[in-house]
PDB file of C-alpha atoms in Angstrom:
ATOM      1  CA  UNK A   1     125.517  27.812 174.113  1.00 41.00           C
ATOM      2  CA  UNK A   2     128.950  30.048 173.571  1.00 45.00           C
ATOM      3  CA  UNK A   3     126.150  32.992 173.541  1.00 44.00           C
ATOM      4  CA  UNK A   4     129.357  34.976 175.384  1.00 50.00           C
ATOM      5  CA  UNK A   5     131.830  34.113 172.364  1.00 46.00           C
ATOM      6  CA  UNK A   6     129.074  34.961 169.819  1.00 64.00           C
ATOM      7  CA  UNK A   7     128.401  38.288 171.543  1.00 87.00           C
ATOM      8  CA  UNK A   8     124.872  37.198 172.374  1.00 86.00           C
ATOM      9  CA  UNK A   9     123.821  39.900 175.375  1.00 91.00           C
ATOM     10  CA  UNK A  10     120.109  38.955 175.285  1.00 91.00           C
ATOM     11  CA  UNK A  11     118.225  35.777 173.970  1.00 91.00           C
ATOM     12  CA  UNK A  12     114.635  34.211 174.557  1.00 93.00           C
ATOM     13  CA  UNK A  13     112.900  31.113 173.733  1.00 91.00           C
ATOM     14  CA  UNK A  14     109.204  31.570 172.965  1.00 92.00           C
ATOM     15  CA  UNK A  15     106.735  28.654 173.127  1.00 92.00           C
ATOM     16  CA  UNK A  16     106.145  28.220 169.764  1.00 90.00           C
ATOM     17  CA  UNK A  17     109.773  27.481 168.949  1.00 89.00           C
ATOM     18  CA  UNK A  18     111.138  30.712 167.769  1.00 94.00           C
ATOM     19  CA  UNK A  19     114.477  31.868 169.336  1.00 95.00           C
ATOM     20  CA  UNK A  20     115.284  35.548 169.428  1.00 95.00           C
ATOM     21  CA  UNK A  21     118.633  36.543 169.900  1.00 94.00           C
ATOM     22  CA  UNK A  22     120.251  40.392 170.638  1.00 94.00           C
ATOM     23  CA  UNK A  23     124.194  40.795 169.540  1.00 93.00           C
ATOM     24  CA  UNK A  24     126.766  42.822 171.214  1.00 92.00           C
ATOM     25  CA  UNK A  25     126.699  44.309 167.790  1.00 91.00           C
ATOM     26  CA  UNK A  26     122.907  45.571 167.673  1.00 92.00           C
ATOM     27  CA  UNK A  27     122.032  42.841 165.158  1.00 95.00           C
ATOM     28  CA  UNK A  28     118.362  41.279 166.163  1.00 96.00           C
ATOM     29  CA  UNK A  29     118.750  37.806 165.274  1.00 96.00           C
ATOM     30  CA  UNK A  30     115.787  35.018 165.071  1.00 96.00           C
ATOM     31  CA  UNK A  31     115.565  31.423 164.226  1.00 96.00           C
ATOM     32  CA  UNK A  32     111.335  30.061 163.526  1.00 95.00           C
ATOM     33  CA  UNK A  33     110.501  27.083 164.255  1.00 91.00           C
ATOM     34  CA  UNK A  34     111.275  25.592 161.416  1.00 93.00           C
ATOM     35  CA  UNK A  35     114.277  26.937 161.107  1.00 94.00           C
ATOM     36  CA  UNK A  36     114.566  29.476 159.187  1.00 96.00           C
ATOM     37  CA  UNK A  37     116.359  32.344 160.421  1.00 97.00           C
ATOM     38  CA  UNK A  38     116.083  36.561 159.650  1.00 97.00           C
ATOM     39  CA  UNK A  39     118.998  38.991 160.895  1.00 97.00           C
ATOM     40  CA  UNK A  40     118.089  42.622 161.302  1.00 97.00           C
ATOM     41  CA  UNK A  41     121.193  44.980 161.336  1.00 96.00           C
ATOM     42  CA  UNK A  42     121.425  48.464 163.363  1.00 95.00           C
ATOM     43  CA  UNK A  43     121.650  49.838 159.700  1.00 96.00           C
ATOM     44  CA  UNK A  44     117.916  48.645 159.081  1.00 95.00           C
ATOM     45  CA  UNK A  45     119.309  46.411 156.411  1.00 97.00           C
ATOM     46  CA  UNK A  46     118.277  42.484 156.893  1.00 97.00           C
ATOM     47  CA  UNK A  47     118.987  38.802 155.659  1.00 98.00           C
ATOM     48  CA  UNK A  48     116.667  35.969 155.667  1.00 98.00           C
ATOM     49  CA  UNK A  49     117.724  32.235 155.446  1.00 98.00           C
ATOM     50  CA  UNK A  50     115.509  29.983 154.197  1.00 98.00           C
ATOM     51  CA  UNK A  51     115.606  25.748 154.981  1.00 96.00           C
ATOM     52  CA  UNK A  52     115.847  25.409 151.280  1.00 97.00           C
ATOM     53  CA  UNK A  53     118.901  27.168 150.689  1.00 97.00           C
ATOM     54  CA  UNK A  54     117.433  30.263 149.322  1.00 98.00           C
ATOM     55  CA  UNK A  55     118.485  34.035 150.954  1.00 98.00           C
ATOM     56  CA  UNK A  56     116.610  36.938 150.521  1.00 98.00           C
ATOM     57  CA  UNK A  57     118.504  40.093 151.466  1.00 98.00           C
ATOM     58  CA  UNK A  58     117.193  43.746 152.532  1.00 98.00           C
ATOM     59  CA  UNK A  59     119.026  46.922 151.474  1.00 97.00           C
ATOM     60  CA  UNK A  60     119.263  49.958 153.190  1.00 97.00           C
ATOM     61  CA  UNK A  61     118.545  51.447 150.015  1.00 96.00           C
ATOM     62  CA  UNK A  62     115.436  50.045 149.755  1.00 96.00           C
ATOM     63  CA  UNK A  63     117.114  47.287 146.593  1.00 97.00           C
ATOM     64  CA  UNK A  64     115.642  43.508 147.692  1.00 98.00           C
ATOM     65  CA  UNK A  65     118.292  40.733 146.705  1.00 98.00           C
ATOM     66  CA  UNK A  66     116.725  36.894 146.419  1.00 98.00           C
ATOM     67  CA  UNK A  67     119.065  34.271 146.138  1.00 98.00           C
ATOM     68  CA  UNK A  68     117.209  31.188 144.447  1.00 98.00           C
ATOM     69  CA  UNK A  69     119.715  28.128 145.653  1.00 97.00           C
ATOM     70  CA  UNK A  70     117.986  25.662 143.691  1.00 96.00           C
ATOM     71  CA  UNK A  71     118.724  27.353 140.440  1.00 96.00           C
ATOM     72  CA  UNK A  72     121.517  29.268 141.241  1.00 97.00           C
ATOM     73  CA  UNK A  73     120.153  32.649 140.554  1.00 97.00           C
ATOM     74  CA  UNK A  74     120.019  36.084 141.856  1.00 98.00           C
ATOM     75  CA  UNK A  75     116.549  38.197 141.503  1.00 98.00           C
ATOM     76  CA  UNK A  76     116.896  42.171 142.362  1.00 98.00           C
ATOM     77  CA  UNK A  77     114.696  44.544 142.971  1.00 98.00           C
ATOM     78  CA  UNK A  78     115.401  48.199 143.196  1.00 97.00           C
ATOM     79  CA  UNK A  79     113.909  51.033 144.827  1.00 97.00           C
ATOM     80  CA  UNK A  80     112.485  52.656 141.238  1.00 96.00           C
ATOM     81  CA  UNK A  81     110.821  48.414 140.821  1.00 96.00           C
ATOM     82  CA  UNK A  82     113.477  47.487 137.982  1.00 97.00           C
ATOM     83  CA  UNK A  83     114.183  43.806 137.992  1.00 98.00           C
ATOM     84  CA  UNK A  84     117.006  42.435 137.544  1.00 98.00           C
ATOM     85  CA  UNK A  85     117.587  38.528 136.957  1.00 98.00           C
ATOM     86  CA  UNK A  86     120.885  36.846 136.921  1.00 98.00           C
ATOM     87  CA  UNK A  87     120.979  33.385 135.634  1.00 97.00           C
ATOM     88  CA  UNK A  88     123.724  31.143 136.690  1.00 96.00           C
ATOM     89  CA  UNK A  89     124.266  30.477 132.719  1.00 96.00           C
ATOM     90  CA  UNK A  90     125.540  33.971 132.465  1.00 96.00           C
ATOM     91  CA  UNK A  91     122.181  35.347 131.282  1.00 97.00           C
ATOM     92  CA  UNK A  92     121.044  38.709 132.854  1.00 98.00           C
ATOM     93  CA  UNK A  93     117.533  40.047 132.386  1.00 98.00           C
ATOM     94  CA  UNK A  94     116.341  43.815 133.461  1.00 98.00           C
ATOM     95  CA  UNK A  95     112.805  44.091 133.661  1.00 97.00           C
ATOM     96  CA  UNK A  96     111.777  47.689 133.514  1.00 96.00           C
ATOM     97  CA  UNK A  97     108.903  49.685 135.406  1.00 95.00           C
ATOM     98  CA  UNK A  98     107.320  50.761 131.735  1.00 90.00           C
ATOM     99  CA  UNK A  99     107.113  47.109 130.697  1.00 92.00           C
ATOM    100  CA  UNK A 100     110.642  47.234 128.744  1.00 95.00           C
ATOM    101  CA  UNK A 101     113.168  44.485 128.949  1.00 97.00           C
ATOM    102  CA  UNK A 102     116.750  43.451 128.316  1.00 97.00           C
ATOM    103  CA  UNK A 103     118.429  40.908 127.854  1.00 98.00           C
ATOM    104  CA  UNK A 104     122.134  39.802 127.677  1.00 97.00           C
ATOM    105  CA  UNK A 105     123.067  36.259 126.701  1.00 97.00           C
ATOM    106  CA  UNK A 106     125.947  34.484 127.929  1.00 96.00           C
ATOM    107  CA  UNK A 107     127.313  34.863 124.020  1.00 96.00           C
ATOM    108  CA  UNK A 108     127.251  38.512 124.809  1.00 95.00           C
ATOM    109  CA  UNK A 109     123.487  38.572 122.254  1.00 97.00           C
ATOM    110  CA  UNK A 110     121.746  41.468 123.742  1.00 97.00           C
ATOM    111  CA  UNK A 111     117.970  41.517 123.017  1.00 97.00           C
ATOM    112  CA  UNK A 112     115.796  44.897 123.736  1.00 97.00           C
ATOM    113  CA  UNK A 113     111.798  45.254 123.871  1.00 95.00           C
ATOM    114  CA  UNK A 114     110.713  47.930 124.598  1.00 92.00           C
ATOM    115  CA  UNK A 115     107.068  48.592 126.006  1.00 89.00           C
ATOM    116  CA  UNK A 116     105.828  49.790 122.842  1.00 89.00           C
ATOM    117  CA  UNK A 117     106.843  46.494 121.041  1.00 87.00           C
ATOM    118  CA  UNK A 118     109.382  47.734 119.399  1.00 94.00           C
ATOM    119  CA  UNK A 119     112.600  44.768 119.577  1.00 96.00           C
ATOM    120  CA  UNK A 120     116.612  44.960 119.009  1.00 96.00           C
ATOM    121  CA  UNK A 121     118.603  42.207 118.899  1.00 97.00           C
ATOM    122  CA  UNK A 122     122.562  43.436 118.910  1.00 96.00           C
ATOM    123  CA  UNK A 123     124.557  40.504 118.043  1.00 96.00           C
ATOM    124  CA  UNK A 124     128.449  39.705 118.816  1.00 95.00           C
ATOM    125  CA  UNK A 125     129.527  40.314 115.866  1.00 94.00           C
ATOM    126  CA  UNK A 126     127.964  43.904 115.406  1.00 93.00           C
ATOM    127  CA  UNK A 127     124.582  42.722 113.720  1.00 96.00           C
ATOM    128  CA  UNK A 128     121.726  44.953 115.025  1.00 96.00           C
ATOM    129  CA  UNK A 129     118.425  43.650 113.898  1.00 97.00           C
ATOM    130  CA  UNK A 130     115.344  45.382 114.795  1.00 96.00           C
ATOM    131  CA  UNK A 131     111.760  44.649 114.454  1.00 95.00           C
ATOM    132  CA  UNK A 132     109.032  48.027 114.559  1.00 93.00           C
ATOM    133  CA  UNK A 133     105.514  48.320 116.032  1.00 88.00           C
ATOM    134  CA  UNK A 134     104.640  47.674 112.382  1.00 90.00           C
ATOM    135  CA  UNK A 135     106.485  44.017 112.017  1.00 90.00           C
ATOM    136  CA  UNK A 136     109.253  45.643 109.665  1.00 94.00           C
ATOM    137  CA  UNK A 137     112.321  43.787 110.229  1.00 95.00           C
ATOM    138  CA  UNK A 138     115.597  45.974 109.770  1.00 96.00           C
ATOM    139  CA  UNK A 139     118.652  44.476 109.749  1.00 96.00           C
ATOM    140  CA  UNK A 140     122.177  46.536 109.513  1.00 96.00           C
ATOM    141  CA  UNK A 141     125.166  44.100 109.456  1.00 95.00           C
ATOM    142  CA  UNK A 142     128.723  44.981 110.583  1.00 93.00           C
ATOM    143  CA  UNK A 143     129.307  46.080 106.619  1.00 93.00           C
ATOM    144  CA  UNK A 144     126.859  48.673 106.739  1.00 92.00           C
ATOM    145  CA  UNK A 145     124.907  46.434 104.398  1.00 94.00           C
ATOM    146  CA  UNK A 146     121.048  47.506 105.669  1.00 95.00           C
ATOM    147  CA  UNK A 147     118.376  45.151 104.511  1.00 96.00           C
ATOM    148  CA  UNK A 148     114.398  46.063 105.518  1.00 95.00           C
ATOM    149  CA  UNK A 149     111.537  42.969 105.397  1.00 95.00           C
ATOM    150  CA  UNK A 150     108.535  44.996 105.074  1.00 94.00           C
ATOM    151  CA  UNK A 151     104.969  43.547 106.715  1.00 92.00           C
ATOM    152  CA  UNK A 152     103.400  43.816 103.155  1.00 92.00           C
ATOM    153  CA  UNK A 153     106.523  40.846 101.188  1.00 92.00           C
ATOM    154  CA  UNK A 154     108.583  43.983 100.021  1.00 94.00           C
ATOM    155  CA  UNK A 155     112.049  43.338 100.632  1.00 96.00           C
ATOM    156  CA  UNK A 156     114.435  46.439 100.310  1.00 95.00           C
ATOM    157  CA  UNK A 157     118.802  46.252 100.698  1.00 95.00           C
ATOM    158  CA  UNK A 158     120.577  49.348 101.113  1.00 94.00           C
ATOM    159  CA  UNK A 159     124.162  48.818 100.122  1.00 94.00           C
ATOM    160  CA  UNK A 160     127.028  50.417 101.914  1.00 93.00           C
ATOM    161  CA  UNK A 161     127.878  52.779  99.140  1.00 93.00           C
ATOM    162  CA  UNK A 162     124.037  53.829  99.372  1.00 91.00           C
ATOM    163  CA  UNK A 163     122.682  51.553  96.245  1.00 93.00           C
ATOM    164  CA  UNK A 164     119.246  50.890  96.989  1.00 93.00           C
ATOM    165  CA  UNK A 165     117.713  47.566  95.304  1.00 94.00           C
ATOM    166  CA  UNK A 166     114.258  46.657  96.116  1.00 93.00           C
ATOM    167  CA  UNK A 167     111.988  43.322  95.707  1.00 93.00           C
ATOM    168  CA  UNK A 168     108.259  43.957  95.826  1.00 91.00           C
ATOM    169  CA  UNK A 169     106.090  40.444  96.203  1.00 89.00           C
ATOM    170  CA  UNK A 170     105.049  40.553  93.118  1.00 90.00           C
ATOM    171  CA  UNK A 171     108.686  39.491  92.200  1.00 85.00           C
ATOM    172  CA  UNK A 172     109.458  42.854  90.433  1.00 88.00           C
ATOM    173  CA  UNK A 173     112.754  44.573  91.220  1.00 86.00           C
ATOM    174  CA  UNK A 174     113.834  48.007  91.088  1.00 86.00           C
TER     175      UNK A 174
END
């Protein structure tokens, strides 16, 4: 079985299937019966390959890497529970602990909520918009040009040279 040119020192056969294999190296190698197969390294790290394509790798550092092959994407987790999700698009997501979450588009968009419900959208071009626990919508362009939608129809622009014009619902301006 080349088990000499592999550096295979030990390896048994168990009834149900499952092959277990010791390298010359210290990696603890075995292949289930339906074939999927887990390697255990003398650093306590470990990678399991699934039929379907997909690998799910085990950091000494306690991070857990799963490779999705159907979709081409990467899920971590880390230590602290942060997730991480890399699309095959570009797209990353970070799922914090506290129920926050960013995203970055492939167009380099980057969209923040944040557990209180609190969003920011930072745009290429140097557009932030942001939307409060409230439901006011702030927008600041790259200009300095600040415009605020307020919850109750009052809409409110605050010119870079600090003009302030405002538009209440009841079409009235000041």
């Amino acid at each position: 079985n080349g088990g000499i040119a592999e550096g295979i020192v030990q390896e048994h056969t168990y009834p149900d299937g499952k092959v277990e294999r010791v390298h010359a190296s210290g990696k603890r190698e075995i292949i289930f019966g339906n074939g999927t197969r887990r390697e255990m390294y003398p650093d306590g790290s470990s990678v399991v390959f699934f039929t379907n394509g997909d690998i799910k790798r085990m950091f000494v550092d306690k991070r857990v890497e799963y490779y999705y092959a159907e979709t081409d994407a990467y899920h971590t987790t880390h230590p602290d529970m942060t997730e991480v999700y890399r699309f095959s698009s570009g797209q990353v997501e970070t799922h914090y602990p506290g129920g926050g979450k960013e995203i970055t588009f492939p167009d380099n968009t980057i969209k923040r909520t944040h557990a209180s419900g609190e969003e920011e959208n930072i745009f290429p071009d140097g557009t932030i918009q942001r939307v409060t626990a409230d439901g006011t919508h702030i927008i600041v362009f790259q200009n300095g040009l600040k415009e605020i939608f307020k919850q109750d129809g009052t809409k409110e622009k605050i010119y870079p040279d600090g003009m302030v014009k405002i538009a209440f619902p009841d079409g009235t301006t000041e």
